[in-house]
PDB file of C-alpha atoms and ligand atoms in Angstrom:
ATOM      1  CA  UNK A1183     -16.189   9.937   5.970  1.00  0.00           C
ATOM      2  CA  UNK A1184     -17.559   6.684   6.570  1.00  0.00           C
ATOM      3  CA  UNK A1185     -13.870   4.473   5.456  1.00  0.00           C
ATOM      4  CA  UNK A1186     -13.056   1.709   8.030  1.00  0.00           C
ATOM      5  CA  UNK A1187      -9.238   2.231   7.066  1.00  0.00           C
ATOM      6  CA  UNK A1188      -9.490   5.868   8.015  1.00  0.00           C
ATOM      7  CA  UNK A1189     -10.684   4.588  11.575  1.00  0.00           C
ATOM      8  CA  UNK A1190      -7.937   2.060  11.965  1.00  0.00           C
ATOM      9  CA  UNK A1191      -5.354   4.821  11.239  1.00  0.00           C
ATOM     10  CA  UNK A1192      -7.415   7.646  13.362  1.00  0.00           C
ATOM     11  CA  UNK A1193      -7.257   3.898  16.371  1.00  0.00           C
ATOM     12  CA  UNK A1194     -11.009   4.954  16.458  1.00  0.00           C
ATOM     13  CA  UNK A1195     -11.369   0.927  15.465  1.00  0.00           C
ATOM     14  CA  UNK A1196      -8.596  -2.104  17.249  1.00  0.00           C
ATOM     15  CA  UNK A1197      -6.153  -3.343  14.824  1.00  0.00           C
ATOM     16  CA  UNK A1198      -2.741  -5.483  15.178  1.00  0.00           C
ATOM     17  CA  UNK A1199      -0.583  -2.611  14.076  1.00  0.00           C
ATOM     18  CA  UNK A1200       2.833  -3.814  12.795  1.00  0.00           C
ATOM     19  CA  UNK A1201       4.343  -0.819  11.500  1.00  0.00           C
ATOM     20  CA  UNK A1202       3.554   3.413  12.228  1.00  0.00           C
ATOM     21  CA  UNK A1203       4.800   6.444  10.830  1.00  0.00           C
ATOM     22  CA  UNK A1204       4.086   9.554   9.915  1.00  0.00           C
ATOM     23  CA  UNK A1205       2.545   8.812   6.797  1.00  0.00           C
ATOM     24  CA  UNK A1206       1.522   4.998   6.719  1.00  0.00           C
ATOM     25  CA  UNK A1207       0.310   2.334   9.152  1.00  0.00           C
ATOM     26  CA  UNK A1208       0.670  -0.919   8.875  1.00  0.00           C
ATOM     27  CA  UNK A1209      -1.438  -3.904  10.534  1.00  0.00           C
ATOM     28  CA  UNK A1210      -2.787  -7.768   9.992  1.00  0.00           C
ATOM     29  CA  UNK A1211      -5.068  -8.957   8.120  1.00  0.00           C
ATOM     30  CA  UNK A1212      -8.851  -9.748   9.789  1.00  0.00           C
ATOM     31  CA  UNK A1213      -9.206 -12.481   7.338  1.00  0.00           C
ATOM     32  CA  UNK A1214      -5.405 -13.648   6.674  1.00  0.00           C
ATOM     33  CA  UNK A1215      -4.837 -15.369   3.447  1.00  0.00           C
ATOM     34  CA  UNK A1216      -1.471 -16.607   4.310  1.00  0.00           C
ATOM     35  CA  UNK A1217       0.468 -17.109   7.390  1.00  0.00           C
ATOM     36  CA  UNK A1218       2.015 -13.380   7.016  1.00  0.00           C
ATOM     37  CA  UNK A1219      -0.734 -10.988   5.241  1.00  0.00           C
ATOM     38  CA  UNK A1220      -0.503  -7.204   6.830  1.00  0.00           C
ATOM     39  CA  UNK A1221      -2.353  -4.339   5.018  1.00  0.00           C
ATOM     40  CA  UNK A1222       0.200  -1.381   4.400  1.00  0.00           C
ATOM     41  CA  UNK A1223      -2.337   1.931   3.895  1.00  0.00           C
ATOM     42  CA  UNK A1224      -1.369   5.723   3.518  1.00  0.00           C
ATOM     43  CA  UNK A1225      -2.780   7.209   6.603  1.00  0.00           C
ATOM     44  CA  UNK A1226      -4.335  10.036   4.257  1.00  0.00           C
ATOM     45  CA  UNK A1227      -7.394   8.890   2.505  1.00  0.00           C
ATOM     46  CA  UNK A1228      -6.719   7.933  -1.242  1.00  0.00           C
ATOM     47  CA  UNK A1229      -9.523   5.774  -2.674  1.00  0.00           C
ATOM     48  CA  UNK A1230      -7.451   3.669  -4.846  1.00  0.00           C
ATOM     49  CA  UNK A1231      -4.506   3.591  -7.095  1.00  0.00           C
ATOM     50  CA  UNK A1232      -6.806   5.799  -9.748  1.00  0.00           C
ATOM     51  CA  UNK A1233      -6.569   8.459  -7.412  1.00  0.00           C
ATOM     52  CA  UNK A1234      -2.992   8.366  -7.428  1.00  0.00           C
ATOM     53  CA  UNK A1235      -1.297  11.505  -8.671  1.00  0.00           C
ATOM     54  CA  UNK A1236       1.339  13.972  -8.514  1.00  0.00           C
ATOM     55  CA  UNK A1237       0.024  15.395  -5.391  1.00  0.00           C
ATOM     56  CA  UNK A1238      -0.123  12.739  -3.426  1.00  0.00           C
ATOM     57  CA  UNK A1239       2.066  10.248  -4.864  1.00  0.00           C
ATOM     58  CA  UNK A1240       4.915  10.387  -2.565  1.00  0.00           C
ATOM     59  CA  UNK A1241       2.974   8.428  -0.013  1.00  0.00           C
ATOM     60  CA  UNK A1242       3.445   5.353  -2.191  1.00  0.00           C
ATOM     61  CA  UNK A1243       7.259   5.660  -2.158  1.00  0.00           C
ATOM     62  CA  UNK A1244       6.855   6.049   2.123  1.00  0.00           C
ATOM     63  CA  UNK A1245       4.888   2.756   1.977  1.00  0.00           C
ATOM     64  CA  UNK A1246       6.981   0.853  -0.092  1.00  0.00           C
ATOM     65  CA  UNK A1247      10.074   2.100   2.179  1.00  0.00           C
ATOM     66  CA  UNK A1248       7.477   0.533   4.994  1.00  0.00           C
ATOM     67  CA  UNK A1249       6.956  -2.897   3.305  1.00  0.00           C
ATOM     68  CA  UNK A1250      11.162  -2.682   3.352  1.00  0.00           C
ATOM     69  CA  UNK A1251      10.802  -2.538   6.525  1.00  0.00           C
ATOM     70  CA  UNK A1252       8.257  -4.452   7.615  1.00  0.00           C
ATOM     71  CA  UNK A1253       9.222  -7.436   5.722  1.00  0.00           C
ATOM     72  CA  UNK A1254      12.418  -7.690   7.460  1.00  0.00           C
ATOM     73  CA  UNK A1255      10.640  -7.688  10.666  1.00  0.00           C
ATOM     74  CA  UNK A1256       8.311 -10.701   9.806  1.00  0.00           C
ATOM     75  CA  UNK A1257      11.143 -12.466   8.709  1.00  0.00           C
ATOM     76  CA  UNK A1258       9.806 -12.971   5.150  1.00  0.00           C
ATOM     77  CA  UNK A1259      12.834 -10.813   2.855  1.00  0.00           C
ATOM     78  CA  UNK A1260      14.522 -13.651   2.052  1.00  0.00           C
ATOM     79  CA  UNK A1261      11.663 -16.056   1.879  1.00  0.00           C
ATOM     80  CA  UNK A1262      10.096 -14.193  -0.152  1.00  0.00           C
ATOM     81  CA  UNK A1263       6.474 -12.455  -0.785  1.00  0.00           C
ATOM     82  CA  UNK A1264       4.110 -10.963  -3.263  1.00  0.00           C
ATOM     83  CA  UNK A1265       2.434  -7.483  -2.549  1.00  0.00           C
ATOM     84  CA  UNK A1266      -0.762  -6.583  -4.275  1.00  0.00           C
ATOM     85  CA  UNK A1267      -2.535  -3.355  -4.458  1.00  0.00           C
ATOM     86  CA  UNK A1268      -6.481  -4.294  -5.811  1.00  0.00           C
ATOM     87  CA  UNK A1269      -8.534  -2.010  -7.690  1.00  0.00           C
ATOM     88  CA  UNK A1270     -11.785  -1.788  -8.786  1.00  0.00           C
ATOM     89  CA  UNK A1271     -14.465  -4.318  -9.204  1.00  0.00           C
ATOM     90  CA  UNK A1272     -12.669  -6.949 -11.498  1.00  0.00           C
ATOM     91  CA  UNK A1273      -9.721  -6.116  -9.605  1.00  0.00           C
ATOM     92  CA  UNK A1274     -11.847  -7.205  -6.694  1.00  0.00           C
ATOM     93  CA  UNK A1275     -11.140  -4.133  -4.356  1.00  0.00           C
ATOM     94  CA  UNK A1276     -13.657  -4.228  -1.673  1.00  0.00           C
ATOM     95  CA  UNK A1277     -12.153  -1.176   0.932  1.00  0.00           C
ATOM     96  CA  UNK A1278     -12.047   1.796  -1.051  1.00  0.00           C
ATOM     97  CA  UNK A1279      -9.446   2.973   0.921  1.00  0.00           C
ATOM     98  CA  UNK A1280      -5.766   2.448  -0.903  1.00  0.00           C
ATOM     99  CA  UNK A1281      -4.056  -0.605   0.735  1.00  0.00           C
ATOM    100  CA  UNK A1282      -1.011  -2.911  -0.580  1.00  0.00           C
ATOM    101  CA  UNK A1283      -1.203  -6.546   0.599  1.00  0.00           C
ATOM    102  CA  UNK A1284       1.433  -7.955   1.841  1.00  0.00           C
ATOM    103  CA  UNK A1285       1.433 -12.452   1.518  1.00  0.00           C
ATOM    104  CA  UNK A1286       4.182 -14.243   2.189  1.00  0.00           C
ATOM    105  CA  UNK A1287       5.058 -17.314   5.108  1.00  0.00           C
ATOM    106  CA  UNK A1288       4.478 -19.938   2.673  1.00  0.00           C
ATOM    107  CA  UNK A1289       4.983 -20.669  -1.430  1.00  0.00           C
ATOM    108  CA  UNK A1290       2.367 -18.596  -3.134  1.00  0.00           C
ATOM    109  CA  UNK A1291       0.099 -20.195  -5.758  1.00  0.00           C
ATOM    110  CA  UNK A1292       1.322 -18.690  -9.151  1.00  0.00           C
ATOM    111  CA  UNK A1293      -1.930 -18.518 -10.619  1.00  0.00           C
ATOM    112  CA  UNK A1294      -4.629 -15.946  -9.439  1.00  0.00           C
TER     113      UNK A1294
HETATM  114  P1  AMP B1601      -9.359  -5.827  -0.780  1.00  0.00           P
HETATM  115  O1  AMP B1601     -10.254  -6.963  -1.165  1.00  0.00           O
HETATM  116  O2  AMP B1601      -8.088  -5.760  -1.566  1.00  0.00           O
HETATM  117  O3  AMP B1601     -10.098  -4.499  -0.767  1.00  0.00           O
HETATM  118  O4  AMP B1601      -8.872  -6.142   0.683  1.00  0.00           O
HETATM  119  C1  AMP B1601      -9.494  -5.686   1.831  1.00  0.00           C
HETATM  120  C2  AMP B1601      -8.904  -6.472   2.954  1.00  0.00           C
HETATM  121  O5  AMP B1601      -9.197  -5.812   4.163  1.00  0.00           O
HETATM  122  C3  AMP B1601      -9.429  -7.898   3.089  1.00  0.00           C
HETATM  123  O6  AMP B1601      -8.346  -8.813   2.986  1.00  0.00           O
HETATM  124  C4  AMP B1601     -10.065  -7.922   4.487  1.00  0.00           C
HETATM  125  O7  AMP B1601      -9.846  -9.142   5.151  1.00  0.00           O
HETATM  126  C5  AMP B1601      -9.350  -6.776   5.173  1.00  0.00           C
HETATM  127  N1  AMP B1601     -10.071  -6.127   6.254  1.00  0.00           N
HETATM  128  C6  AMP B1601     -11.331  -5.632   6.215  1.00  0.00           C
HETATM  129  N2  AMP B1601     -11.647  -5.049   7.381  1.00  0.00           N
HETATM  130  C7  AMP B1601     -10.537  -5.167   8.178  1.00  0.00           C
HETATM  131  C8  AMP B1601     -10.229  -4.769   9.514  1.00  0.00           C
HETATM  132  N3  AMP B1601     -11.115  -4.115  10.277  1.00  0.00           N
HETATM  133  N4  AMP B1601      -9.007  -5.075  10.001  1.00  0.00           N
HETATM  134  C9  AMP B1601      -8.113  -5.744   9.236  1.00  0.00           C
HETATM  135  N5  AMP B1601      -8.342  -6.128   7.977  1.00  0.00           N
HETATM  136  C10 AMP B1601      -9.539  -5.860   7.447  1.00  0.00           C
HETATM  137 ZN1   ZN B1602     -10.056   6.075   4.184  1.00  0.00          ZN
END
């Protein structure tokens, strides 16, 4: 499968890897939208959150025990953040490879 994600968590493709375990990775940004933005993906292919499902759904409580995790590292848990998951074409998803966002360094606008 041709999924850039799948090659940053098979390392076939260089990223800045933050965070690695069994079943997520964890790593920044190419195009960072804030001064802290990481992409938290299952290392298991799942195209989006509409292929979410009882099978596989455990891998979203491992990455939100990650973003714990992670955020605490970056120094952000108390400053605070916003993590986003996109989907689809209005929701402006452009890997099709399930990914949380994480922003946070600075005050967020509160409009989208
Ligand atoms: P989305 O629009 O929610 O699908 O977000 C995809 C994100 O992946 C964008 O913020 C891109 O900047 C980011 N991105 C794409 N390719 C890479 C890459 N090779 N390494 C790190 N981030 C990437
Ligand atoms: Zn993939």
């Amino acid at each position: 499968m041709n999924c850039i994600f799948c090659k940053i968590a098979n390392k076939e493709i260089p990223s800045q890897i933050v965070f690695e375990d069994d079943n997520v990775i964890a790593f920044k940004d190419l195009n960072p939208q804030a001064p802290v933005h990481i992409l938290v993906i299952p290392k298991n292919h799942i195209s989006s959150i509409n292929e979410i499902n009882s099978e596989n759904s455990y891998v979203v409580s491992k990455i939100f025990e990650a973003i714990n995790k992670i955020v605490v590292q970056e120094n952000i848990s108390e400053s605070g953040y916003r993590v986003i998951s996109n989907c689809g074409e209005n929701g402006c998803q452009t890997v099709m490879h399930l990914h949380f966002h994480i922003l946070g360094g600075k005050k967020l606008s509160e409009t989208f």
